[in-house]
Amino acid sequence: MVPTRQTPARGSRRARFAQWFGAALGALFATGCAETQSALDPHGPAADAIARIGWIMFAGAAVVAGVVFYLLLRPVLHAWRRPQPAAVVVEEGSTRLIVWGSVLTTAVLIALFSGTMLTLASIAAPYAAGTLELEVIGHQWWWEVRYRHPDTGRTVTTANEIHIPVGRAVRVAVRSDDVNHSFWVPRLHGKIDMLPGRTNRIVLEAAEPGLYPGACSEFCGLQHANMRLLVIAEPPEEFTRWLDWQAGPALPPTDALTRQGQQVFIQAGCVFCHTFRTAPGPSPAPGGAIAPDLTHIGSRRTLGAGMIPNTPRHLQDWIADAPARKPGIRMPAMDLDGPSLQALAAYLEGLR
């Protein structure tokens, strides 16, 4: 009797492969669940359309991949089932199977392409006159945001935060003051390029109040990963109050500490870079501001374009040595003693 070599059952091998493959696939999908910047969690009409076509394309790609892999693996699996090697035989119907597989995949690709074009046309549709407009200018590495007040015509400038009214389309003109950037708020819309010398436009609309993180999505230098922004969607009446407040100057200092801080702000030369509507200083350059407008910095949620929370302690650390927090930025470290630093931080925190 000739001894035979024991081999594991095909079923057990397939089961182990399926387990490992399923675990790897689950881990891959789990890596996309940690952040709030998800295009698959839409909160606006444009984002809804983009997410819908995204899921459709995923399903279509899965169908095409399934057909292609079946056509590739079918002869391998067929040969695997044979107990003995056999000569290559062209099976009846193989040509028909290949033809129909090609037709199916081509039809799916044409359908996906058509759906994508229709989606792009729908989110690029023009909006009626009277739509709220604002301008966002990209800098290395922060965002300048300009509104035009609908009643006074006054330009309202802020930085790194965009306020919009819920349920109302807002037309955003975007451009860059230095290098190429890309404006992206995934839960409200797709990406749009920000280019020097060219203005592009995008429409943001939020279906419900909330905070919608965004970021620059095109590499723009050393601190690209720390060029973030926050879109704040609020009820229309709250937005109107916010815009009216932002249009006015910051409140003057009211005590000895903040008055000292105002003097430090002027004497340290901060006014030569930061636009400020209660202290003397140069106007922004025609292409954009040198540094963020600080008129109402105390009311903002973050510092450093979304890097750190806007708290007194973080503000003092930022003023003392911003390049240590964000290497490559233009702001130098400030050589201030402890009392002067505390006074300056208190003054800026009071600018609400």
XYZ file of C-alpha atoms in Angstrom:
352
model
C 0.000 0.000 0.000
C 1.393 3.385 -1.014
C 1.263 5.942 1.817
C -0.536 9.158 1.076
C 0.350 12.625 2.331
C -2.254 14.197 4.570
C -3.398 17.640 3.427
C -5.745 19.984 5.244
C -9.272 20.104 3.990
C -10.030 22.754 1.448
C -12.971 23.907 3.546
C -10.792 24.679 6.581
C -8.307 26.635 4.456
C -11.107 28.678 2.961
C -12.599 29.319 6.382
C -9.288 30.590 7.771
C -8.760 32.791 4.732
C -12.260 34.234 5.091
C -11.646 34.977 8.778
C -8.358 36.771 8.155
C -9.751 38.659 5.190
C -12.812 39.750 7.171
C -10.677 40.921 10.098
C -8.372 42.919 7.811
C -11.312 44.489 5.988
C -12.991 45.429 9.277
C -9.796 47.055 10.560
C -9.476 49.018 7.330
C -13.022 50.368 7.576
C -12.564 51.185 11.276
C -9.679 53.549 10.487
C -12.140 55.954 8.885
C -14.410 56.273 11.924
C -12.287 58.404 14.272
C -12.646 61.890 12.799
C -15.603 64.240 12.413
C -14.500 65.342 8.937
C -16.401 62.668 7.044
C -17.936 63.119 3.619
C -20.135 60.120 4.475
C -21.894 62.116 7.217
C -23.565 64.857 5.131
C -25.426 67.793 6.676
C -26.268 69.849 3.605
C -27.815 69.465 0.129
C -24.509 69.427 -1.758
C -22.906 67.019 0.705
C -25.983 64.769 0.468
C -25.614 64.584 -3.312
C -21.881 63.867 -3.056
C -22.363 61.146 -0.428
C -25.153 59.559 -2.477
C -23.077 59.334 -5.649
C -20.155 58.117 -3.533
C -22.148 55.167 -2.218
C -23.490 54.446 -5.697
C -19.951 54.449 -7.096
C -18.823 52.148 -4.287
C -21.627 49.711 -5.114
C -20.873 49.930 -8.833
C -17.168 49.382 -8.243
C -18.001 46.368 -6.082
C -20.120 44.887 -8.890
C -17.379 45.452 -11.472
C -14.713 44.055 -9.146
C -16.870 41.012 -8.418
C -17.391 40.267 -12.102
C -13.714 40.755 -12.949
C -12.469 38.595 -10.080
C -14.997 35.893 -10.949
C -13.777 35.816 -14.546
C -10.167 35.658 -13.363
C -10.648 33.041 -10.661
C -13.189 30.804 -12.412
C -10.614 28.767 -14.379
C -8.327 28.557 -11.332
C -11.102 27.254 -9.094
C -12.273 24.889 -11.808
C -8.781 23.400 -12.165
C -8.408 23.205 -8.369
C -11.412 20.872 -8.120
C -9.948 18.376 -10.581
C -8.228 15.428 -8.861
C -5.659 14.948 -11.642
C -3.940 17.385 -14.025
C -5.694 17.633 -17.323
C -5.057 19.188 -20.659
C -6.350 22.699 -21.194
C -9.853 22.534 -22.570
C -11.861 25.493 -23.791
C -15.225 25.135 -22.122
C -18.369 25.666 -24.082
C -19.857 29.057 -23.268
C -16.605 30.652 -22.039
C -16.564 33.191 -24.864
C -20.164 34.144 -24.154
C -19.342 34.588 -20.458
C -16.409 36.906 -21.226
C -18.480 38.984 -23.644
C -21.358 39.428 -21.197
C -18.930 40.227 -18.383
C -17.338 42.959 -20.496
C -20.741 44.348 -21.458
C -21.880 44.446 -17.826
C -18.768 46.214 -16.546
C -18.896 48.753 -19.392
C -22.564 49.489 -18.695
C -21.846 50.009 -14.993
C -18.966 52.394 -15.741
C -21.104 54.417 -18.162
C -23.891 54.644 -15.583
C -21.452 55.794 -12.883
C -19.922 58.409 -15.168
C -23.360 59.752 -16.110
C -24.442 59.892 -12.470
C -21.280 61.760 -11.523
C -21.793 64.364 -14.251
C -25.417 64.908 -13.189
C -24.361 65.309 -9.555
C -21.682 67.854 -10.446
C -24.207 69.809 -12.502
C -26.729 69.839 -9.646
C -24.324 71.144 -6.986
C -22.901 73.750 -9.380
C -26.318 75.204 -10.241
C -26.507 79.023 -9.942
C -28.261 80.486 -6.914
C -30.780 83.300 -6.888
C -29.893 86.927 -6.337
C -29.780 87.900 -2.691
C -27.797 84.843 -1.643
C -25.487 85.682 1.247
C -21.907 86.015 0.014
C -18.557 85.934 1.766
C -14.905 85.652 0.783
C -12.293 83.252 2.133
C -8.608 83.936 1.453
C -6.026 81.237 2.083
C -2.697 82.165 3.678
C 0.178 80.073 4.982
C -1.272 78.732 7.299
C -4.541 80.374 8.267
C -7.845 81.549 6.780
C -9.026 85.116 6.309
C -12.826 85.428 6.172
C -14.584 88.550 4.879
C -18.302 89.309 4.988
C -20.111 92.277 3.512
C -22.798 93.480 5.902
C -26.125 93.444 3.996
C -27.408 96.651 5.646
C -24.336 98.873 5.975
C -22.151 97.454 3.209
C -19.285 97.405 5.713
C -16.653 94.683 5.333
C -16.528 92.409 8.366
C -13.254 90.505 8.712
C -12.512 87.537 10.934
C -10.217 84.517 10.789
C -10.326 80.713 10.858
C -14.057 80.524 11.637
C -16.994 80.848 9.246
C -20.462 81.561 10.609
C -23.441 80.737 8.378
C -27.220 80.739 8.932
C -28.927 77.344 8.988
C -31.075 76.488 5.980
C -29.747 79.305 3.828
C -27.370 78.988 0.889
C -24.134 80.932 1.344
C -21.973 81.634 -1.683
C -18.281 81.504 -0.803
C -15.638 83.076 -3.057
C -12.240 81.479 -2.403
C -8.743 82.497 -3.460
C -5.179 82.296 -2.223
C -2.750 85.032 -1.257
C 0.411 82.937 -1.592
C 0.497 79.261 -2.687
C -2.135 76.788 -3.830
C -4.593 75.740 -1.136
C -7.821 73.731 -1.230
C -10.973 74.584 0.734
C -12.851 71.580 2.091
C -15.669 71.193 4.617
C -16.552 67.511 4.009
C -19.936 67.455 5.751
C -21.200 70.468 3.769
C -19.599 70.266 0.304
C -16.731 68.911 -1.761
C -13.296 70.405 -2.289
C -12.493 73.503 -4.307
C -9.075 74.863 -5.272
C -7.807 78.168 -3.900
C -5.361 79.625 -6.412
C -3.358 82.870 -6.464
C -4.850 85.339 -8.927
C -8.044 83.354 -9.488
C -11.362 83.351 -7.626
C -13.418 80.154 -7.446
C -16.853 79.831 -5.873
C -18.664 77.230 -3.840
C -22.027 77.176 -2.040
C -22.298 76.077 1.588
C -25.619 75.215 3.182
C -26.155 73.493 6.527
C -29.365 71.613 7.236
C -29.060 71.912 11.016
C -27.094 73.899 13.609
C -23.692 72.574 14.556
C -19.929 72.748 14.210
C -18.508 71.524 10.906
C -14.709 71.126 10.811
C -12.827 71.808 7.606
C -9.231 71.911 6.430
C -6.888 72.697 3.595
C -6.775 69.548 1.466
C -3.819 70.411 -0.781
C -0.244 70.376 0.481
C 0.768 73.996 1.019
C 3.960 73.816 3.043
C 5.340 72.805 6.398
C 2.167 73.434 8.442
C -0.363 72.147 5.914
C -1.745 69.637 8.436
C -2.391 72.472 10.899
C -4.353 74.693 8.515
C -7.842 73.991 9.808
C -11.083 75.921 9.987
C -14.463 75.642 11.624
C -17.857 76.353 10.066
C -20.438 77.319 12.681
C -24.042 76.925 11.511
C -26.541 78.765 13.690
C -30.172 79.919 13.496
C -30.625 82.961 11.212
C -31.434 85.355 14.059
C -28.283 84.327 15.957
C -26.211 84.731 12.805
C -27.604 88.236 12.266
C -26.715 89.221 15.835
C -23.239 87.762 15.430
C -22.632 89.648 12.164
C -23.874 92.935 13.668
C -21.541 92.473 16.628
C -18.559 91.576 14.441
C -19.129 94.686 12.328
C -18.465 96.905 15.329
C -15.168 97.646 17.089
C -13.990 95.608 20.031
C -14.867 96.869 23.487
C -12.192 99.141 25.024
C -10.240 97.966 28.084
C -12.118 98.490 31.331
C -9.543 97.858 34.077
C -5.881 98.457 34.830
C -4.745 95.004 33.667
C -6.387 95.181 30.237
C -5.296 98.814 29.774
C -1.747 97.685 30.430
C -2.280 94.873 27.939
C -3.401 97.349 25.283
C -0.204 99.343 25.758
C 1.863 96.163 25.495
C 0.015 95.278 22.284
C 0.955 98.629 20.736
C 4.508 98.886 22.083
C 5.435 95.307 21.162
C 4.620 96.035 17.520
C 1.653 93.663 17.183
C -0.294 96.363 15.317
C 2.160 96.284 12.424
C 0.940 92.826 11.381
C -2.511 92.373 12.903
C -5.516 94.341 11.714
C -7.183 95.888 14.721
C -10.201 98.161 14.904
C -9.510 99.801 18.270
C -5.784 100.540 17.999
C -3.743 102.280 15.290
C -2.085 100.118 12.690
C -1.743 99.666 8.934
C -4.585 98.423 6.780
C -4.348 94.969 5.217
C -2.405 94.729 2.005
C -4.503 94.615 -1.205
C -3.874 90.877 -1.594
C -4.924 90.090 1.956
C -3.973 90.691 5.565
C -0.479 90.128 6.911
C -1.829 88.274 9.947
C -5.282 87.430 11.359
C -7.667 90.213 12.358
C -7.763 90.325 16.165
C -10.705 92.673 16.679
C -12.887 89.972 18.258
C -10.319 87.254 18.930
C -11.688 86.631 22.412
C -14.898 85.220 20.939
C -13.161 82.606 18.776
C -12.986 78.966 19.767
C -9.423 78.158 18.731
C -5.966 79.623 18.169
C -3.446 78.905 15.427
C -6.064 78.017 12.795
C -7.738 75.286 14.808
C -4.628 73.957 16.549
C -5.379 74.671 20.217
C -8.377 75.851 22.300
C -8.661 79.584 22.919
C -8.022 79.679 26.664
C -5.964 82.202 28.691
C -3.193 79.662 29.287
C -2.970 78.582 25.659
C -3.074 82.211 24.528
C -0.123 83.096 26.762
C 1.854 80.128 25.438
C 1.036 81.104 21.858
C 2.103 84.734 22.337
C 5.308 83.752 24.125
C 6.566 81.326 21.466
C 4.212 80.686 18.549
C 6.979 79.227 16.304
C 7.507 76.442 18.832
C 3.847 75.487 18.458
C 3.665 76.021 14.709
C 7.139 76.048 13.103
C 7.463 78.104 9.941
C 4.869 80.790 10.700
C 5.757 84.466 10.376
C 4.898 85.399 13.956
C 8.090 85.639 16.046
C 8.493 84.639 19.661
C 7.705 87.586 21.940
C 10.305 88.535 24.544
C 7.893 89.654 27.272
C 8.189 89.413 31.020
C 5.546 87.532 33.010
C 3.342 90.510 34.016
C 3.372 91.960 30.488
C 2.474 88.583 28.990
C -0.419 88.128 31.406
C -1.686 91.659 30.736
C -1.529 91.195 26.951
C -3.356 87.857 27.142
C -6.039 89.366 29.389
C -6.513 92.243 26.950
C -6.882 89.932 23.940
C -9.247 87.612 25.811
C -11.457 90.626 26.472
C -11.790 91.435 22.761
C -15.142 89.787 22.224
